[in-house]
Amino acid sequence: MEKRELFDKQKEVRIQQLLEKATQTSDLEKKYLLHDEVIDEYQFYSFNKALNYIEQNIEIAETLNNSLFLNKSKLLLSMLLIDSGRYKESIDALNEIKRDSLPTQLLNDYYIAYKEGYSGLSFNTTVKSSKALYSQLYDAYQDSLYNRLDPNSEELLRLKEKNLRDNRKLDDALKINSQRLEAVKMGVRGFSLITFERSLLYELMNDKEKQKQYLILSAISDIEASVKDNASMGTLAKIMFEEGDIDRAHRYVNFSFDDAEFYNSQLRFVNIANSLPMISKAYEERSEKQKEKLQQSLIFISILAGFLLIAIYIVFQQVKKVSEARNKLKTANEKLQEFNEKLNASNEDLTRLYQELSESDKVKEQYIGTFLNLYSEYITKLDTYRKLVRKYVNTNQMKSLLELSKSKQFIEEELEIFNKNFDGSFLHIYPDFVKYVNELLKPDAQIILKNDKKLNTELRILALIKLGITSSSRIAKILRYSVNTIYNYRASIKSSAKNKDTFEDMIKNIQ
């Protein structure tokens, strides 16, 4: 159904090509034959246009004085009137034809036209006397055809099938229908007609599914062949309506109505008129109910939408509060992080200070222990020296006492012991002191010790500076040198430093 316009366009293109050829020729016989093809295209597509070209061909045939062309066109006119439901007019057209003048190839068409015309009149007439007359004439022409037609021709097989259908010999009728169906293919009117007649057989058998199946095939074939004079779609609409499928019934009956209107078929209009109002009314009632339900649904949805808006507003407010709380929490976290960083820095400072204090305590403990030991030894030595002096005095050995006081051996020995204790204690507390000092000195001024447990004079001066004793006079007293000598040592080692200005400050910072 959605492709109807595509198939119609293809037919219009074919018709236009034929008409262009007919316009270009001045030969009336060729024009007649081309119009004949155009009529074949329009026959079940557009009644008015088919009628127009049949009438043109009748005029051409009269101009040519060609009785064959004239009779053929009048037969086509008769069949066109029959197909559109204009049965009385078709009989009138046939009555104008002289049967004796018809050639053999048109005589069968002549009888077929009369048979179809009286069949239509018989079916649609309500007057009993007329109906009986038309039925009698129909039977007469049908009997004539039985004697004239080829036993295997489509028209005779169709007559046999109809006769069997009317007498309710449905299985035999199906066999003939199957035989006819094998000779045609989808997309031509013959296929549409045979499948429609097959659906009539299944309707009589009460096989609704098969009936619908072949009506659908017939309708598809009609659409592909652009057959506007069709019955399948309208019949399907009635079945859909009976089954309660109002939507399909409405679509199908409107589709069928559009085709009938396009073709200008009185017969199809009458058939559709019986079902269109009923289907349309049911569709409108159903639509009205749906509209009411839709209105109710809209009211309900509007109420829900109102609640939803309220809920969205509440959620928005909550989200806003949560967002504000999150921002406050973020600010608090940032402050907490900043506080933690400061606290960590403070902890690091405390740790460093603790380490420095620990080292300072170790230095104090080391020096206190060392010098307490030295003071104890000095007291012991002074006591020994006192006893020796007393002994010399008591024994009147003044000469020996004088010699003892002149000797420097005692001082030198004590100084050696002091230096040894100082060097050992200092290197115990600062084991890498020499290495750090050398890092501050130029490469050619490095201090190399013969004994890594004993400092030289320059290193002792630097060790005292490290311990906070920076005065040259104090250093001179401790090391028992002159102030000038200490000054010269300090000047000499500073001249060997990489940076003279910061050398002693860096010595103080050695850890």
Short mmCIF file of C-alpha atoms in Angstrom, two decimals:
data_model
loop_
_atom_site.label_atom_id
_atom_site.label_comp_id
_atom_site.label_asym_id
_atom_site.label_seq_id
_atom_site.Cartn_x
_atom_site.Cartn_y
_atom_site.Cartn_z
CA MET A 1 0.00 0.00 0.00
CA GLU A 2 2.87 2.37 0.74
CA LYS A 3 4.32 1.73 -2.74
CA ARG A 4 1.09 2.51 -4.63
CA GLU A 5 2.45 5.82 -5.97
CA LEU A 6 5.60 4.09 -7.22
CA PHE A 7 3.66 1.53 -9.29
CA ASP A 8 1.26 4.20 -10.55
CA LYS A 9 4.18 6.36 -11.64
CA GLN A 10 5.66 3.45 -13.60
CA LYS A 11 2.31 2.98 -15.42
CA GLU A 12 2.07 6.72 -16.15
CA VAL A 13 5.56 6.60 -17.69
CA ARG A 14 4.56 3.70 -19.97
CA ILE A 15 1.36 5.50 -21.02
CA GLN A 16 3.21 8.76 -21.68
CA GLN A 17 5.72 6.98 -23.94
CA LEU A 18 2.85 5.44 -25.97
CA LEU A 19 1.05 8.79 -26.26
CA GLU A 20 4.23 10.52 -27.45
CA LYS A 21 4.56 7.92 -30.21
CA ALA A 22 0.87 8.37 -31.15
CA THR A 23 1.29 12.16 -31.31
CA GLN A 24 4.36 11.90 -33.54
CA THR A 25 2.69 9.70 -36.19
CA SER A 26 0.22 10.85 -38.84
CA ASP A 27 -0.61 7.31 -39.90
CA LEU A 28 -4.15 6.72 -38.56
CA GLU A 29 -3.75 2.94 -38.49
CA LYS A 30 -0.56 3.20 -36.38
CA LYS A 31 -2.27 5.80 -34.17
CA TYR A 32 -5.20 3.40 -33.70
CA LEU A 33 -2.89 0.55 -32.67
CA LEU A 34 -0.96 2.82 -30.26
CA HIS A 35 -4.27 4.03 -28.77
CA ASP A 36 -5.23 0.36 -28.42
CA GLU A 37 -2.17 -0.13 -26.16
CA VAL A 38 -3.04 3.02 -24.22
CA ILE A 39 -6.62 1.72 -23.72
CA ASP A 40 -5.16 -1.58 -22.42
CA GLU A 41 -3.14 0.41 -19.85
CA TYR A 42 -6.11 2.60 -18.85
CA GLN A 43 -8.79 -0.16 -18.91
CA PHE A 44 -8.62 -0.92 -15.19
CA TYR A 45 -6.72 2.24 -14.21
CA SER A 46 -8.92 5.16 -15.33
CA PHE A 47 -12.45 4.74 -16.75
CA ASN A 48 -12.69 8.27 -18.15
CA LYS A 49 -9.35 8.16 -19.99
CA ALA A 50 -9.96 4.66 -21.32
CA LEU A 51 -13.40 5.81 -22.57
CA ASN A 52 -11.82 8.87 -24.18
CA TYR A 53 -9.29 6.85 -26.22
CA ILE A 54 -11.92 4.19 -27.15
CA GLU A 55 -14.11 6.96 -28.57
CA GLN A 56 -11.09 8.39 -30.43
CA ASN A 57 -10.42 4.95 -31.90
CA ILE A 58 -14.08 4.60 -32.96
CA GLU A 59 -13.70 7.90 -34.84
CA ILE A 60 -10.43 6.72 -36.44
CA ALA A 61 -12.04 3.40 -37.44
CA GLU A 62 -14.98 5.25 -39.03
CA THR A 63 -12.57 7.54 -40.87
CA LEU A 64 -10.63 4.52 -42.14
CA ASN A 65 -13.94 2.73 -42.84
CA ASN A 66 -12.38 -0.28 -41.11
CA SER A 67 -15.16 -2.50 -39.74
CA LEU A 68 -12.72 -4.73 -37.83
CA PHE A 69 -11.27 -1.76 -35.94
CA LEU A 70 -14.78 -0.36 -35.38
CA ASN A 71 -16.28 -3.58 -33.99
CA LYS A 72 -13.20 -4.20 -31.82
CA SER A 73 -13.48 -0.71 -30.31
CA LYS A 74 -17.22 -1.14 -29.66
CA LEU A 75 -16.53 -4.46 -27.90
CA LEU A 76 -13.87 -2.75 -25.79
CA LEU A 77 -16.39 -0.01 -24.99
CA SER A 78 -18.94 -2.62 -23.96
CA MET A 79 -16.47 -4.43 -21.66
CA LEU A 80 -15.32 -1.11 -20.14
CA LEU A 81 -18.96 -0.23 -19.33
CA ILE A 82 -19.51 -3.70 -17.83
CA ASP A 83 -16.35 -3.47 -15.64
CA SER A 84 -17.48 -0.09 -14.30
CA GLY A 85 -21.00 -1.37 -13.49
CA ARG A 86 -22.77 0.37 -16.40
CA TYR A 87 -24.52 -2.81 -17.59
CA LYS A 88 -27.49 -1.26 -19.46
CA GLU A 89 -25.20 1.04 -21.43
CA SER A 90 -22.94 -1.90 -22.29
CA ILE A 91 -25.92 -3.88 -23.71
CA ASP A 92 -26.91 -0.83 -25.75
CA ALA A 93 -23.39 -0.63 -27.18
CA LEU A 94 -23.44 -4.33 -28.04
CA ASN A 95 -26.82 -3.98 -29.78
CA GLU A 96 -25.19 -1.57 -32.23
CA ILE A 97 -22.87 -4.34 -33.42
CA LYS A 98 -24.05 -6.58 -36.28
CA ARG A 99 -23.14 -10.11 -35.21
CA ASP A 100 -23.02 -11.39 -38.79
CA SER A 101 -20.32 -8.85 -39.64
CA LEU A 102 -17.97 -9.99 -36.85
CA PRO A 103 -14.91 -12.05 -37.77
CA THR A 104 -14.29 -15.30 -35.87
CA GLN A 105 -11.64 -13.79 -33.52
CA LEU A 106 -14.13 -11.19 -32.23
CA LEU A 107 -17.21 -13.40 -32.02
CA ASN A 108 -16.14 -15.04 -28.76
CA ASP A 109 -15.53 -11.59 -27.23
CA TYR A 110 -19.02 -10.59 -28.42
CA TYR A 111 -20.68 -13.50 -26.58
CA ILE A 112 -18.49 -12.94 -23.49
CA ALA A 113 -19.54 -9.28 -23.38
CA TYR A 114 -23.25 -10.20 -23.59
CA LYS A 115 -22.79 -12.91 -20.96
CA GLU A 116 -21.06 -10.50 -18.52
CA GLY A 117 -23.59 -7.73 -19.21
CA TYR A 118 -26.64 -9.87 -18.52
CA SER A 119 -24.88 -11.44 -15.51
CA GLY A 120 -24.49 -7.97 -14.01
CA LEU A 121 -28.05 -6.96 -14.83
CA SER A 122 -29.40 -10.20 -13.34
CA PHE A 123 -27.40 -9.73 -10.13
CA ASN A 124 -28.26 -6.07 -9.60
CA THR A 125 -31.92 -6.02 -10.74
CA THR A 126 -34.60 -6.24 -8.04
CA VAL A 127 -37.61 -6.64 -10.39
CA LYS A 128 -38.34 -10.37 -10.54
CA SER A 129 -39.57 -10.46 -14.13
CA SER A 130 -36.53 -8.54 -15.37
CA LYS A 131 -34.23 -10.66 -13.24
CA ALA A 132 -35.69 -13.87 -14.76
CA LEU A 133 -35.27 -12.49 -18.29
CA TYR A 134 -31.68 -11.41 -17.71
CA SER A 135 -30.84 -14.77 -16.13
CA GLN A 136 -32.32 -16.59 -19.11
CA LEU A 137 -30.27 -14.48 -21.55
CA TYR A 138 -27.14 -15.01 -19.42
CA ASP A 139 -27.63 -18.80 -19.57
CA ALA A 140 -28.18 -18.67 -23.32
CA TYR A 141 -24.93 -16.77 -24.01
CA GLN A 142 -23.07 -18.98 -21.52
CA ASP A 143 -24.30 -22.12 -23.33
CA SER A 144 -23.19 -20.63 -26.63
CA LEU A 145 -19.73 -20.03 -25.20
CA TYR A 146 -19.46 -23.61 -23.96
CA ASN A 147 -19.85 -24.76 -27.54
CA ARG A 148 -17.45 -22.19 -29.00
CA LEU A 149 -14.53 -21.85 -26.55
CA ASP A 150 -11.39 -23.99 -26.48
CA PRO A 151 -11.69 -26.49 -23.58
CA ASN A 152 -8.39 -25.25 -22.07
CA SER A 153 -8.97 -21.53 -22.59
CA GLU A 154 -9.01 -19.21 -19.59
CA GLU A 155 -12.54 -18.04 -20.32
CA LEU A 156 -14.01 -21.57 -20.46
CA LEU A 157 -12.15 -22.62 -17.31
CA ARG A 158 -13.56 -19.54 -15.59
CA LEU A 159 -17.09 -20.46 -16.72
CA LYS A 160 -16.66 -24.02 -15.45
CA GLU A 161 -15.32 -22.81 -12.10
CA LYS A 162 -18.24 -20.38 -11.66
CA ASN A 163 -20.75 -23.12 -12.56
CA LEU A 164 -19.14 -25.50 -10.03
CA ARG A 165 -19.07 -22.71 -7.42
CA ASP A 166 -22.76 -21.89 -7.98
CA ASN A 167 -23.59 -25.60 -7.57
CA ARG A 168 -21.37 -25.76 -4.44
CA LYS A 169 -18.97 -28.31 -5.93
CA LEU A 170 -16.15 -26.46 -4.20
CA ASP A 171 -13.33 -29.05 -4.35
CA ASP A 172 -13.74 -29.39 -8.13
CA ALA A 173 -13.89 -25.63 -8.43
CA LEU A 174 -10.61 -25.34 -6.45
CA LYS A 175 -8.88 -27.74 -8.85
CA ILE A 176 -9.87 -25.63 -11.85
CA ASN A 177 -8.84 -22.46 -9.98
CA SER A 178 -5.42 -24.00 -9.26
CA GLN A 179 -5.07 -24.82 -12.96
CA ARG A 180 -5.87 -21.22 -13.87
CA LEU A 181 -3.54 -19.84 -11.18
CA GLU A 182 -0.55 -21.74 -12.58
CA ALA A 183 -0.86 -19.84 -15.87
CA VAL A 184 -0.49 -16.33 -14.35
CA LYS A 185 1.95 -14.49 -12.12
CA MET A 186 1.73 -11.83 -9.43
CA GLY A 187 1.38 -8.24 -10.64
CA VAL A 188 -1.14 -8.75 -13.46
CA ARG A 189 -4.92 -8.38 -13.36
CA GLY A 190 -5.45 -12.04 -14.23
CA PHE A 191 -3.65 -13.09 -11.04
CA SER A 192 -5.73 -10.59 -9.01
CA LEU A 193 -9.00 -11.92 -10.52
CA ILE A 194 -8.18 -15.63 -10.05
CA THR A 195 -7.01 -15.20 -6.42
CA PHE A 196 -10.14 -13.13 -5.67
CA GLU A 197 -12.36 -15.92 -7.08
CA ARG A 198 -10.34 -18.42 -5.01
CA SER A 199 -11.13 -16.40 -1.89
CA LEU A 200 -14.85 -16.77 -2.75
CA LEU A 201 -14.43 -20.56 -2.70
CA TYR A 202 -12.77 -20.47 0.73
CA GLU A 203 -15.52 -18.14 1.97
CA LEU A 204 -18.09 -20.81 1.00
CA MET A 205 -15.92 -23.41 2.78
CA ASN A 206 -15.92 -21.19 5.92
CA ASP A 207 -12.12 -21.10 5.85
CA LYS A 208 -11.64 -17.49 6.94
CA GLU A 209 -7.82 -17.63 7.08
CA LYS A 210 -7.49 -18.94 3.52
CA GLN A 211 -10.07 -16.42 2.35
CA LYS A 212 -8.01 -13.56 3.84
CA GLN A 213 -4.78 -15.01 2.46
CA TYR A 214 -5.99 -14.95 -1.15
CA LEU A 215 -7.72 -11.60 -0.76
CA ILE A 216 -4.38 -10.20 0.40
CA LEU A 217 -2.56 -11.75 -2.57
CA SER A 218 -5.21 -10.35 -4.90
CA ALA A 219 -4.92 -6.88 -3.34
CA ILE A 220 -1.11 -6.91 -3.60
CA SER A 221 -1.32 -7.92 -7.26
CA ASP A 222 -3.87 -5.13 -7.92
CA ILE A 223 -1.52 -2.55 -6.36
CA GLU A 224 1.51 -3.78 -8.33
CA ALA A 225 -0.54 -3.76 -11.57
CA SER A 226 -2.08 -0.34 -10.72
CA VAL A 227 -5.57 -1.86 -11.01
CA LYS A 228 -7.93 0.76 -9.58
CA ASP A 229 -11.06 -1.24 -10.45
CA ASN A 230 -10.62 -3.80 -7.69
CA ALA A 231 -12.78 -5.62 -5.14
CA SER A 232 -10.23 -7.35 -2.87
CA MET A 233 -9.35 -4.39 -0.67
CA GLY A 234 -12.99 -3.51 0.03
CA THR A 235 -13.79 -7.14 0.92
CA LEU A 236 -10.78 -7.26 3.25
CA ALA A 237 -12.05 -4.09 4.95
CA LYS A 238 -15.38 -5.79 5.73
CA ILE A 239 -13.62 -8.86 7.18
CA MET A 240 -11.33 -6.69 9.33
CA PHE A 241 -14.38 -4.83 10.60
CA GLU A 242 -16.15 -8.07 11.48
CA GLU A 243 -13.04 -9.24 13.37
CA GLY A 244 -12.89 -5.98 15.34
CA ASP A 245 -9.71 -4.64 13.69
CA ILE A 246 -11.16 -1.16 13.18
CA ASP A 247 -7.83 0.48 12.25
CA ARG A 248 -7.13 -1.86 9.35
CA ALA A 249 -10.76 -1.84 8.24
CA HIS A 250 -10.67 1.98 8.12
CA ARG A 251 -7.36 2.06 6.23
CA TYR A 252 -8.47 -0.57 3.70
CA VAL A 253 -11.91 0.91 3.00
CA ASN A 254 -10.40 4.39 2.48
CA PHE A 255 -7.72 2.92 0.23
CA SER A 256 -10.45 1.14 -1.78
CA PHE A 257 -12.55 4.32 -1.90
CA ASP A 258 -9.58 6.32 -3.26
CA ASP A 259 -9.08 3.73 -6.02
CA ALA A 260 -12.79 3.72 -6.92
CA GLU A 261 -12.84 7.51 -7.01
CA PHE A 262 -9.71 7.59 -9.17
CA TYR A 263 -11.16 5.02 -11.58
CA ASN A 264 -14.73 6.47 -11.49
CA SER A 265 -16.36 3.07 -10.95
CA GLN A 266 -20.08 3.17 -10.13
CA LEU A 267 -20.04 -0.51 -9.16
CA ARG A 268 -17.22 -0.08 -6.61
CA PHE A 269 -18.85 3.05 -5.19
CA VAL A 270 -22.04 1.07 -4.56
CA ASN A 271 -20.12 -1.78 -2.89
CA ILE A 272 -18.06 0.59 -0.74
CA ALA A 273 -21.15 2.64 0.15
CA ASN A 274 -22.55 -0.40 1.96
CA SER A 275 -19.60 -0.65 4.34
CA LEU A 276 -17.87 2.75 4.39
CA PRO A 277 -20.41 4.55 6.66
CA MET A 278 -20.52 1.66 9.09
CA ILE A 279 -16.73 1.33 9.27
CA SER A 280 -16.23 5.11 9.44
CA LYS A 281 -18.81 5.41 12.21
CA ALA A 282 -17.15 2.63 14.22
CA TYR A 283 -13.74 4.24 13.63
CA GLU A 284 -15.04 7.66 14.70
CA GLU A 285 -16.72 6.18 17.81
CA ARG A 286 -13.54 4.36 18.68
CA SER A 287 -11.55 7.55 18.00
CA GLU A 288 -13.93 9.49 20.23
CA LYS A 289 -13.47 6.96 23.03
CA GLN A 290 -9.72 7.13 22.53
CA LYS A 291 -9.98 10.92 22.59
CA GLU A 292 -11.84 10.76 25.91
CA LYS A 293 -9.27 8.36 27.29
CA LEU A 294 -6.55 10.62 25.97
CA GLN A 295 -8.14 13.62 27.67
CA GLN A 296 -8.38 11.69 30.92
CA SER A 297 -4.79 10.57 30.48
CA LEU A 298 -3.75 14.17 29.80
CA ILE A 299 -5.50 15.33 32.97
CA PHE A 300 -3.84 12.53 34.93
CA ILE A 301 -0.49 13.28 33.29
CA SER A 302 -0.94 16.99 34.06
CA ILE A 303 -1.55 16.17 37.72
CA LEU A 304 1.49 13.89 37.71
CA ALA A 305 3.45 16.62 35.95
CA GLY A 306 2.45 19.02 38.73
CA PHE A 307 3.64 16.60 41.37
CA LEU A 308 6.76 16.02 39.32
CA LEU A 309 7.47 19.76 39.15
CA ILE A 310 7.01 20.00 42.91
CA ALA A 311 9.29 16.99 43.37
CA ILE A 312 11.85 18.52 40.98
CA TYR A 313 11.70 21.79 42.95
CA ILE A 314 12.20 19.95 46.24
CA VAL A 315 15.01 17.88 44.76
CA PHE A 316 16.55 21.04 43.32
CA GLN A 317 16.44 22.70 46.72
CA GLN A 318 17.96 19.61 48.32
CA VAL A 319 20.62 19.48 45.63
CA LYS A 320 21.31 23.15 46.22
CA LYS A 321 21.66 22.53 49.95
CA VAL A 322 23.83 19.50 49.33
CA SER A 323 25.92 21.57 46.92
CA GLU A 324 26.33 24.33 49.52
CA ALA A 325 27.18 21.73 52.17
CA ARG A 326 29.64 20.13 49.75
CA ASN A 327 31.25 23.52 49.09
CA LYS A 328 31.49 24.18 52.83
CA LEU A 329 32.90 20.73 53.36
CA LYS A 330 35.36 21.33 50.52
CA THR A 331 36.42 24.62 52.12
CA ALA A 332 36.74 22.90 55.51
CA ASN A 333 38.75 20.09 53.91
CA GLU A 334 41.01 22.64 52.23
CA LYS A 335 41.51 24.41 55.56
CA LEU A 336 42.05 21.07 57.28
CA GLN A 337 44.53 20.09 54.61
CA GLU A 338 46.30 23.43 55.02
CA PHE A 339 46.30 22.90 58.78
CA ASN A 340 47.63 19.34 58.27
CA GLU A 341 50.38 20.69 56.04
CA LYS A 342 51.29 23.24 58.69
CA LEU A 343 51.09 20.56 61.36
CA ASN A 344 53.31 18.27 59.27
CA ALA A 345 55.75 21.14 58.83
CA SER A 346 55.63 21.74 62.57
CA ASN A 347 56.14 18.04 63.18
CA GLU A 348 59.11 18.07 60.84
CA ASP A 349 60.51 21.11 62.67
CA LEU A 350 59.91 19.39 66.01
CA THR A 351 61.54 16.22 64.73
CA ARG A 352 64.52 18.18 63.44
CA LEU A 353 64.70 20.13 66.69
CA TYR A 354 64.40 16.89 68.63
CA GLN A 355 67.21 15.41 66.58
CA GLU A 356 69.28 18.51 67.11
CA LEU A 357 68.51 18.43 70.82
CA SER A 358 69.31 14.73 70.90
CA GLU A 359 72.59 15.39 69.16
CA SER A 360 73.19 18.31 71.46
CA ASP A 361 72.45 16.07 74.46
CA LYS A 362 74.81 13.46 73.05
CA VAL A 363 77.48 16.14 72.65
CA LYS A 364 76.88 17.35 76.19
CA GLU A 365 76.87 13.81 77.55
CA GLN A 366 80.04 12.95 75.65
CA TYR A 367 81.86 16.10 76.69
CA ILE A 368 80.60 16.03 80.26
CA GLY A 369 81.67 12.42 80.60
CA THR A 370 85.04 13.07 78.98
CA PHE A 371 85.84 16.16 80.97
CA LEU A 372 84.56 14.75 84.25
CA ASN A 373 86.96 11.91 83.67
CA LEU A 374 89.76 14.38 82.85
CA TYR A 375 89.01 16.48 85.96
CA SER A 376 89.03 13.34 88.09
CA GLU A 377 92.40 12.31 86.64
CA TYR A 378 93.75 15.83 87.15
CA ILE A 379 92.67 15.82 90.79
CA THR A 380 94.33 12.44 91.27
CA LYS A 381 97.51 13.67 89.54
CA LEU A 382 97.51 16.93 91.60
CA ASP A 383 97.16 14.87 94.78
CA THR A 384 100.06 12.66 93.68
CA TYR A 385 102.09 15.76 92.77
CA ARG A 386 101.21 17.29 96.18
CA LYS A 387 102.39 14.20 98.03
CA LEU A 388 105.63 14.18 96.01
CA VAL A 389 106.31 17.87 96.83
CA ARG A 390 105.60 17.21 100.51
CA LYS A 391 107.96 14.28 100.49
CA TYR A 392 110.73 16.39 98.96
CA VAL A 393 110.11 19.14 101.52
CA ASN A 394 110.03 16.74 104.51
CA THR A 395 113.24 15.05 103.38
CA ASN A 396 114.83 18.42 102.62
CA GLN A 397 115.43 17.48 98.96
CA MET A 398 115.11 20.99 97.71
CA LYS A 399 117.33 20.45 94.75
CA SER A 400 115.22 17.63 93.48
CA LEU A 401 112.10 19.72 94.02
CA LEU A 402 113.63 22.54 92.01
CA GLU A 403 114.46 20.19 89.15
CA LEU A 404 110.91 18.85 89.21
CA SER A 405 109.40 22.35 88.90
CA LYS A 406 111.70 23.22 85.97
CA SER A 407 110.72 20.16 83.86
CA LYS A 408 108.03 20.62 81.01
CA GLN A 409 107.57 16.92 80.55
CA PHE A 410 104.54 16.85 82.81
CA ILE A 411 102.81 19.66 80.87
CA GLU A 412 103.59 18.09 77.52
CA GLU A 413 102.30 14.73 78.65
CA GLU A 414 99.08 16.28 79.95
CA LEU A 415 98.63 18.31 76.74
CA GLU A 416 99.06 15.13 74.69
CA ILE A 417 96.45 13.39 76.82
CA PHE A 418 94.08 16.42 76.43
CA ASN A 419 94.46 16.45 72.63
CA LYS A 420 93.89 12.70 72.44
CA ASN A 421 90.74 12.91 74.55
CA PHE A 422 89.45 15.93 72.60
CA ASP A 423 90.11 14.32 69.22
CA GLY A 424 88.47 11.03 70.23
CA SER A 425 85.40 12.66 71.75
CA PHE A 426 84.87 15.06 68.83
CA LEU A 427 85.28 12.40 66.13
CA HIS A 428 82.97 10.12 68.05
CA ILE A 429 80.25 12.79 67.90
CA TYR A 430 81.06 13.96 64.32
CA PRO A 431 82.62 10.97 62.57
CA ASP A 432 82.36 12.58 59.07
CA PHE A 433 83.72 15.96 60.12
CA VAL A 434 86.95 15.63 58.11
CA LYS A 435 85.05 14.58 54.97
CA TYR A 436 82.70 17.60 55.19
CA VAL A 437 85.63 19.96 55.79
CA ASN A 438 87.39 18.63 52.68
CA GLU A 439 84.17 19.27 50.65
CA LEU A 440 84.50 22.95 51.60
CA LEU A 441 88.18 23.11 50.61
CA LYS A 442 89.74 23.38 47.19
CA PRO A 443 90.87 20.09 45.59
CA ASP A 444 94.58 20.94 46.02
CA ALA A 445 94.10 21.84 49.71
CA GLN A 446 92.54 18.59 50.95
CA ILE A 447 93.52 17.46 54.48
CA ILE A 448 94.83 13.89 54.61
CA LEU A 449 95.32 12.45 58.12
CA LYS A 450 97.88 9.74 58.85
CA ASN A 451 95.76 8.59 61.78
CA ASP A 452 92.01 8.90 61.16
CA LYS A 453 91.45 9.01 64.94
CA LYS A 454 93.69 12.02 65.51
CA LEU A 455 93.12 15.60 64.36
CA ASN A 456 95.82 18.02 63.30
CA THR A 457 96.05 21.60 64.58
CA GLU A 458 93.95 23.12 61.72
CA LEU A 459 91.17 20.57 62.27
CA ARG A 460 91.21 21.17 66.09
CA ILE A 461 90.78 24.91 65.46
CA LEU A 462 87.85 24.16 63.08
CA ALA A 463 86.40 21.68 65.62
CA LEU A 464 86.38 24.37 68.29
CA ILE A 465 84.68 26.78 65.82
CA LYS A 466 82.08 24.06 65.18
CA LEU A 467 81.51 23.84 68.95
CA GLY A 468 80.85 27.58 69.04
CA ILE A 469 84.27 28.81 70.24
CA THR A 470 85.16 31.41 67.61
CA SER A 471 87.41 33.77 69.58
CA SER A 472 91.06 33.28 68.61
CA SER A 473 92.19 34.16 72.16
CA ARG A 474 89.98 31.44 73.70
CA ILE A 475 91.10 28.92 71.07
CA ALA A 476 94.75 29.87 71.85
CA LYS A 477 94.27 29.25 75.58
CA ILE A 478 92.60 25.88 75.02
CA LEU A 479 95.20 24.61 72.52
CA ARG A 480 98.07 26.39 74.34
CA TYR A 481 99.19 28.43 71.34
CA SER A 482 99.74 32.11 70.95
CA VAL A 483 96.91 34.22 69.61
CA ASN A 484 99.01 35.19 66.61
CA THR A 485 99.66 31.53 65.78
CA ILE A 486 95.93 30.73 65.92
CA TYR A 487 95.18 33.71 63.71
CA ASN A 488 97.74 32.57 61.13
CA TYR A 489 96.27 29.02 61.13
CA ARG A 490 92.74 30.40 60.60
CA ALA A 491 93.86 32.73 57.81
CA SER A 492 95.74 29.91 56.07
CA ILE A 493 92.87 27.43 56.06
CA LYS A 494 90.32 30.11 54.98
CA SER A 495 92.54 30.92 51.98
CA SER A 496 92.24 27.25 50.95
CA ALA A 497 88.41 27.30 51.13
CA LYS A 498 86.17 27.36 48.04
CA ASN A 499 84.23 30.26 49.55
CA LYS A 500 86.20 32.28 52.06
CA ASP A 501 83.29 34.47 53.15
CA THR A 502 80.99 31.65 54.26
CA PHE A 503 83.61 29.03 55.17
CA GLU A 504 83.44 29.30 58.97
CA ASP A 505 79.60 29.63 58.95
CA MET A 506 79.39 26.43 56.92
CA ILE A 507 81.77 24.74 59.39
CA LYS A 508 79.32 25.65 62.17
CA ASN A 509 76.45 23.98 60.21
CA ILE A 510 78.19 20.64 59.72
CA GLN A 511 75.96 17.95 61.20
#
